[in-house]
């Protein structure tokens, strides 16, 4: 499994992925699931992936190989992030066309993706691509998108994320959303790659890796846990009828 | 979908279920998914169910019809809660044997159950029955069991429930666990049936229905939301690299 999260904000984007990949609980590894593509001053495109690792790695590799080799599959030539998402989809479908039948006896060859970023002339945008290769876009009403193990980390976002949240506040919620997921699902694990993207920066300066024992992340987790316990202790218990 | 939760405690049990049943989003209804069986002073058995409603209703009805009609399927004649769970399993499998093939073209006929309670001579116990009819028992290390839409409501339990939690504290967490689930999944909805069982009481006096606008539940939800926002606001944001 995997957990990837993308948040669309007025100020920019917050994108995050875990690093666990597994084929059964006895075969696990650490991989990076957040790939960035940029051209100085012109665009920043991040691709976060879940699902079959051979498929998603092939997609990223083919996208890198396609740069400068004709506009059809070149993310650097895309005029809009919608067009970039279409290129990811085309590349993904070509990988599936090659591998899906051969993989079927062993499992599922499909993947899913978040595509977030900005191309000059547009605002920042965020897309979620389904295993079929079609995709939807985040909006102020649907400001965060998740792929992989999405459920454990959703309640805190539903409660505490607003469309006018700052990048810093959203990054904090993202780290807590990953903490909730990691506590409940063995197949999601650090390090967390977290990219805070500021609009019009066309930069990946806000990319940071949080290891499991990262001090900043740990202090957020601990403050949250302690604060939550305190809140719960201060809420009166309901009538149980058996006191 | 459905969400049912059972918590095993030194003092007793906390059992809860929602009331939404649906066949597609355009065909929904309210049903009770928590059934109780008791004999004065001798036993209290509660059965919480998820899955195909025709199947789970048939199981409850057959279990009620079997009372006094021979020991094989009579929950009132079971000597232990393990034996009671076996009776539920046998009854469930007989329903499946009758209906599963006929239902298959339309969907899934299976169900799952939580069986919690106490029979005189034993401590309180809690079992989870899988769609196959086999079952596992809660222990101090696995003190809560869930069926149906389990994920959204799990993080708060993982964080805040201890084996020595009181019935009242656990009931509060159960209501918040249902709140998290209801916020994220349309197919889980109030009223919530919540049974607080005190060990050796052999009573269902602690059964209470929480409607969506129940004042006690609402005040817990509101205090939790406000407290959580306050906790989050007081945790410093992480370095984003883009400030």
XYZ file of C-alpha atoms in Angstrom:
486
model
C 0.000 0.000 0.000
C 0.918 3.640 -0.097
C -0.517 6.915 1.033
C -0.200 10.062 -1.057
C -1.934 13.339 -0.339
C -2.283 16.539 -2.335
C -3.771 19.771 -0.991
C -4.740 22.729 -3.182
C -4.437 26.104 -1.435
C -4.755 29.753 -2.448
C -1.047 30.170 -1.582
C 0.160 27.046 -3.361
C 0.188 23.292 -2.883
C 1.140 20.761 -0.218
C 2.055 17.330 -1.601
C 3.180 14.338 0.423
C 3.918 10.649 0.028
C 5.128 7.799 2.218
C 7.968 5.465 1.200
C 6.857 1.899 1.902
C 6.482 -0.574 -0.898
C 5.654 -4.176 -0.304
C 4.835 -7.435 -1.992
C 3.452 -9.229 1.035
C 4.530 -8.372 4.576
C 7.748 -10.343 4.143
C 9.016 -8.334 1.212
C 9.162 -4.647 1.950
C 11.373 -1.819 0.776
C 11.729 1.939 0.856
C 11.094 3.848 -2.351
C 10.518 7.443 -3.276
C 7.012 7.960 -4.616
C 7.236 11.702 -5.231
C 8.982 12.694 -8.451
C 9.509 16.288 -9.527
C 9.943 17.758 -12.985
C 10.874 21.373 -13.430
C 12.300 23.887 -15.821
C 13.752 26.987 -14.299
C 11.180 29.693 -13.884
C 8.684 28.101 -16.230
C 7.050 25.135 -14.505
C 7.070 22.779 -11.567
C 5.321 19.437 -11.932
C 5.224 16.812 -9.182
C 4.028 13.269 -9.718
C 3.013 11.123 -6.715
C 2.260 7.476 -7.327
C 0.554 4.478 -5.738
C -0.074 0.958 -6.947
C 2.128 -1.452 -8.867
C 5.720 -0.257 -8.428
C 7.009 -1.641 -11.738
C 4.254 0.268 -13.520
C 4.664 3.552 -11.647
C 8.472 3.491 -11.905
C 8.209 2.809 -15.641
C 5.864 5.788 -16.023
C 8.283 8.123 -14.231
C 11.268 6.781 -16.192
C 9.492 7.097 -19.538
C 8.404 10.636 -18.682
C 12.019 11.564 -17.913
C 13.254 9.880 -21.091
C 10.671 11.737 -23.161
C 11.955 15.162 -22.166
C 13.294 16.891 -25.253
C 12.206 14.052 -27.534
C 9.186 15.548 -29.258
C 6.201 17.315 -27.734
C 3.775 14.396 -27.540
C 5.070 12.895 -24.308
C 7.225 15.778 -23.045
C 6.051 17.289 -19.755
C 8.358 20.225 -20.403
C 6.419 21.017 -23.579
C 2.948 20.822 -22.013
C 1.154 24.176 -22.144
C -1.156 23.500 -19.199
C -1.159 21.154 -16.228
C -4.239 19.523 -17.743
C -2.109 18.709 -20.798
C 0.641 17.429 -18.490
C -1.867 15.115 -16.782
C -2.920 13.867 -20.205
C 0.722 13.069 -20.999
C 1.023 11.133 -17.732
C -2.167 9.266 -18.640
C -0.944 8.416 -22.136
C 2.395 7.223 -20.760
C 0.659 5.171 -18.049
C -1.677 3.552 -20.572
C 1.255 2.631 -22.805
C 2.928 0.876 -19.847
C -0.294 -0.959 -19.064
C -0.680 -1.966 -22.704
C 2.786 -3.517 -22.529
C 2.564 -5.238 -19.128
C -1.011 -5.727 -17.946
C -1.726 -9.106 -19.564
C 1.639 -10.560 -18.514
C 1.194 -9.360 -14.928
C -2.414 -10.451 -14.489
C -1.647 -14.000 -13.221
C 0.481 -12.462 -10.445
C -1.605 -9.478 -9.441
C -2.715 -6.011 -10.375
C -0.536 -3.991 -12.747
C -2.455 -0.734 -12.336
C -1.405 2.413 -10.517
C -2.865 5.753 -9.555
C -1.292 9.197 -9.458
C -1.516 12.696 -8.114
C -0.208 15.360 -10.483
C 0.321 18.738 -8.858
C 2.175 21.836 -9.895
C 2.068 24.974 -11.957
C 2.941 25.966 -15.503
C 3.590 29.633 -16.199
C 0.434 31.391 -17.372
C -1.800 29.246 -15.149
C -2.562 29.036 -11.450
C -1.326 26.064 -9.428
C -3.421 22.929 -10.050
C -3.830 19.411 -8.722
C -5.150 16.280 -10.457
C -5.897 12.724 -9.334
C -5.547 9.994 -11.932
C -7.501 6.780 -11.482
C -6.236 3.293 -12.419
C -8.176 3.647 -15.691
C -6.029 6.645 -16.647
C -8.834 9.227 -16.440
C -8.477 12.036 -13.945
C -10.258 14.665 -11.838
C -9.088 18.069 -10.649
C -9.092 19.531 -7.143
C -11.250 22.618 -6.561
C -11.943 24.837 -3.541
C -14.798 22.467 -2.642
C -12.634 19.359 -3.072
C -9.358 20.810 -2.022
C -7.526 17.641 -1.079
C -7.072 14.446 -3.051
C -5.696 11.145 -1.789
C -4.485 7.912 -3.370
C -3.654 4.583 -1.721
C -4.573 4.092 1.944
C -6.719 7.191 2.211
C -9.199 6.525 4.991
C -7.244 6.647 8.260
C -5.769 10.029 7.427
C -8.970 11.643 6.189
C -10.828 12.569 9.412
C -8.244 15.134 10.550
C -8.310 16.790 7.118
C -12.114 16.815 7.056
C -12.127 18.517 10.433
C -9.270 20.965 10.295
C -8.430 21.902 6.709
C -10.037 24.990 5.179
C -9.568 26.373 1.717
C -7.906 29.444 3.188
C -5.471 27.402 5.333
C -1.852 28.485 5.056
C 0.834 26.268 3.563
C 2.383 25.854 7.023
C -0.875 24.845 8.710
C -1.673 22.459 5.858
C 1.815 20.920 6.067
C 1.218 20.316 9.785
C -2.127 18.631 9.051
C -0.497 16.560 6.313
C 2.142 15.262 8.738
C -0.590 14.388 11.267
C -2.660 12.722 8.552
C 0.351 10.534 7.728
C 0.889 9.815 11.414
C -2.697 8.535 11.764
C -2.251 6.341 8.689
C 1.106 4.942 9.779
C -0.299 4.024 13.205
C -3.080 1.988 11.605
C -1.538 0.463 8.490
C 1.801 -1.362 8.491
C 2.132 -0.915 4.747
C 2.493 2.865 5.031
C 5.817 4.021 6.485
C 8.323 6.860 6.672
C 10.242 8.638 5.405
C 7.585 11.085 4.275
C 8.447 13.279 1.315
C 6.660 16.595 1.786
C 6.684 19.283 -0.869
C 5.407 22.729 0.093
C 4.983 24.611 -3.160
C 4.471 28.359 -3.168
C 2.560 29.656 -6.175
C 4.562 31.410 -8.884
C 7.843 30.138 -7.414
C 8.258 27.321 -9.972
C 10.618 25.841 -7.438
C 11.041 22.675 -5.361
C 12.859 24.460 -2.535
C 10.037 23.423 -0.202
C 10.759 19.695 -0.605
C 11.736 18.027 2.639
C 12.162 14.421 3.763
C 10.811 13.497 7.200
C 12.379 10.341 8.588
C 10.525 8.377 11.262
C 12.606 9.955 14.030
C 12.643 13.458 12.569
C 12.600 15.909 15.477
C 10.225 18.406 13.896
C 7.695 15.731 12.985
C 8.052 14.037 16.365
C 7.392 17.250 18.237
C 4.219 17.838 16.188
C 3.060 14.271 16.794
C 3.738 14.489 20.506
C 2.090 17.870 20.940
C -0.939 16.596 19.056
C -1.195 13.369 21.059
C -0.802 15.151 24.375
C -3.244 17.893 23.393
C -5.804 15.369 22.158
C -5.633 13.382 25.402
C -6.115 16.566 27.332
C -9.146 17.544 25.232
C -10.681 14.101 25.671
C -10.077 14.078 29.414
C -11.852 17.408 29.712
C -14.985 16.304 27.873
C -17.497 14.866 30.337
C -18.329 11.211 29.729
C -21.821 10.485 28.412
C -24.424 8.913 30.672
C -23.772 5.189 30.489
C -26.784 3.980 32.454
C -24.525 1.633 34.422
C -22.753 4.024 36.818
C -22.216 -0.039 4.523
C -22.393 -0.087 8.299
C -20.115 0.584 11.182
C -20.206 -1.563 14.328
C -17.727 -1.346 17.173
C -17.135 -3.539 20.194
C -14.777 -2.663 23.057
C -13.669 -5.152 25.732
C -12.930 -3.560 29.103
C -12.069 -4.793 32.577
C -15.341 -3.224 33.787
C -17.500 -4.565 30.980
C -18.207 -3.900 27.323
C -19.105 -0.980 25.073
C -20.957 -1.982 21.896
C -22.240 0.379 19.229
C -23.786 0.319 15.773
C -25.093 2.834 13.274
C -28.488 2.512 11.559
C -28.010 3.122 7.857
C -28.745 0.423 5.357
C -28.557 1.004 1.665
C -28.771 -0.651 -1.708
C -27.205 2.128 -3.728
C -27.308 5.763 -2.644
C -30.876 6.095 -3.924
C -32.304 3.370 -1.694
C -31.539 3.947 1.948
C -33.324 3.121 5.166
C -32.901 3.089 8.915
C -32.554 -0.277 10.644
C -31.448 -1.452 14.028
C -28.253 -3.499 13.783
C -27.828 -4.232 17.467
C -29.952 -7.078 18.814
C -29.923 -8.214 22.439
C -30.740 -11.588 23.949
C -30.965 -12.009 27.693
C -32.321 -14.215 30.424
C -32.749 -12.546 33.758
C -29.654 -12.801 35.869
C -28.059 -15.512 33.771
C -26.777 -13.996 30.545
C -26.667 -10.992 28.233
C -25.767 -11.538 24.607
C -25.653 -8.742 22.040
C -25.351 -9.330 18.309
C -24.218 -6.498 16.010
C -24.367 -7.070 12.290
C -23.033 -5.714 9.010
C -23.403 -6.872 5.428
C -26.406 -8.190 3.530
C -29.496 -7.108 5.466
C -31.701 -10.015 4.375
C -29.031 -12.403 5.642
C -28.362 -10.656 8.953
C -32.068 -10.138 9.697
C -32.728 -13.813 8.962
C -29.945 -14.789 11.372
C -31.403 -12.670 14.184
C -34.937 -13.931 13.498
C -33.868 -17.588 13.406
C -31.903 -17.130 16.638
C -35.023 -15.690 18.326
C -37.210 -18.479 16.929
C -34.772 -21.115 18.186
C -35.076 -20.040 21.821
C -36.650 -22.897 23.781
C -36.651 -25.203 20.765
C -33.796 -27.552 21.556
C -30.279 -26.745 22.672
C -28.524 -26.877 19.303
C -29.415 -23.377 18.118
C -30.621 -21.873 21.406
C -28.505 -18.949 22.628
C -30.235 -19.275 26.007
C -28.869 -22.801 26.342
C -25.255 -21.947 25.430
C -22.875 -22.600 28.322
C -20.211 -20.149 27.166
C -20.083 -17.133 24.884
C -17.795 -19.147 22.624
C -20.618 -21.680 22.276
C -23.037 -18.809 21.623
C -20.764 -17.516 18.838
C -20.715 -21.031 17.371
C -24.528 -21.039 17.369
C -24.545 -17.685 15.552
C -22.069 -19.133 13.050
C -24.152 -22.276 12.461
C -27.291 -20.208 12.009
C -25.511 -17.794 9.653
C -24.126 -20.642 7.563
C -27.574 -22.205 7.281
C -28.932 -18.896 5.945
C -26.066 -18.688 3.464
C -26.658 -22.297 2.380
C -30.251 -21.353 1.601
C -29.695 -17.974 -0.115
C -26.144 -17.507 -1.354
C -26.487 -19.069 -4.797
C -29.782 -17.315 -5.508
C -28.398 -13.942 -4.422
C -25.072 -14.186 -6.251
C -26.282 -12.638 -9.547
C -27.433 -9.559 -7.594
C -24.607 -9.137 -5.121
C -23.015 -10.423 -1.965
C -25.173 -12.403 0.483
C -22.573 -12.517 3.245
C -22.549 -10.685 6.546
C -20.279 -10.192 9.505
C -21.054 -9.950 13.197
C -19.846 -8.849 16.577
C -21.021 -11.033 19.461
C -20.509 -9.491 22.877
C -21.848 -10.313 26.291
C -21.510 -12.506 29.323
C -22.859 -15.852 30.466
C -22.862 -16.597 34.185
C -19.700 -18.442 35.205
C -17.563 -16.602 32.678
C -16.137 -13.119 32.312
C -17.532 -10.746 29.663
C -16.306 -11.630 26.168
C -16.364 -10.232 22.654
C -16.097 -12.030 19.299
C -15.898 -10.929 15.679
C -17.326 -13.269 13.063
C -16.030 -13.049 9.511
C -18.145 -13.550 6.368
C -16.878 -17.162 6.285
C -18.513 -17.815 9.674
C -15.255 -18.288 11.589
C -14.515 -15.923 14.424
C -11.836 -14.348 16.636
C -12.017 -13.109 20.214
C -10.993 -9.754 21.661
C -8.158 -9.755 24.215
C -6.437 -7.043 26.248
C -4.009 -6.634 23.344
C -6.802 -6.466 20.773
C -9.422 -4.856 22.877
C -11.642 -3.407 20.175
C -13.132 -5.099 17.143
C -14.876 -3.432 14.228
C -17.020 -4.571 11.311
C -18.145 -2.630 8.247
C -16.628 0.794 7.581
C -13.869 0.483 10.179
C -11.069 2.763 9.020
C -12.232 6.341 9.560
C -13.142 5.649 13.186
C -9.995 3.717 14.081
C -7.361 6.462 14.616
C -9.079 7.963 17.668
C -9.386 4.513 19.246
C -5.753 3.678 18.485
C -4.692 6.895 20.155
C -6.949 7.229 23.145
C -8.283 3.837 24.211
C -6.434 1.860 26.874
C -7.296 -1.507 28.295
C -7.966 0.109 31.660
C -10.254 2.798 30.193
C -13.553 3.206 32.010
C -16.895 2.390 30.404
C -17.753 6.108 30.353
C -14.487 7.154 28.676
C -14.824 4.321 26.165
C -18.435 5.297 25.399
C -17.214 8.843 24.712
C -14.518 7.545 22.346
C -17.073 5.288 20.648
C -19.348 8.270 19.954
C -16.400 10.233 18.535
C -15.321 7.232 16.453
C -18.831 7.141 14.955
C -18.722 10.891 14.387
C -15.479 10.577 12.378
C -16.996 7.755 10.313
C -20.268 9.577 9.652
C -18.409 12.676 8.485
C -16.486 10.652 5.899
C -18.903 7.963 4.717
C -22.458 8.725 3.614
C -23.464 5.106 4.128
C -22.976 5.285 7.898
C -25.637 7.320 9.723
C -27.408 7.881 13.033
C -29.145 6.939 15.169
C -26.337 5.173 17.002
C -27.319 2.339 19.311
C -24.830 2.284 22.179
C -24.839 -0.439 24.805
C -22.707 0.084 27.895
C -22.581 -3.288 29.638
C -21.322 -3.578 33.195
C -19.819 -6.961 34.021
C -21.931 -9.313 36.159
C -25.031 -7.154 35.629
C -26.539 -9.440 32.950
C -28.585 -6.416 32.023
C -29.227 -4.140 29.027
C -30.012 -1.099 31.176
C -27.043 0.657 29.567
C -28.591 0.600 26.069
C -29.214 4.059 24.661
C -30.131 5.411 21.245
C -28.331 8.567 20.062
C -30.190 10.393 17.303
C -28.273 12.740 14.996
C -29.363 15.791 17.006
C -28.980 14.186 20.440
C -27.840 16.914 22.830
C -25.357 14.767 24.771
C -23.683 13.484 21.611
C -23.669 16.950 20.047
C -21.993 18.507 23.069
C -19.259 15.828 22.963
C -18.758 16.362 19.239
C -18.607 20.133 19.605
C -16.243 20.077 22.569
C -13.989 17.671 20.683
C -13.979 19.744 17.487
C -13.307 22.991 19.338
C -10.626 21.403 21.512
C -8.939 19.806 18.514
C -8.826 23.099 16.608
C -7.328 24.755 19.650
C -4.667 22.032 19.969
C -3.792 22.334 16.276
C -3.593 26.119 16.409
C -1.155 25.880 19.295
C 1.248 23.503 17.559
C 3.892 25.464 15.631
C 3.815 24.872 11.895
C 6.746 22.898 10.449
C 9.391 24.654 8.389
C 7.990 24.788 4.896
C 11.061 26.129 3.115
C 8.851 28.638 1.290
C 8.158 31.231 3.993
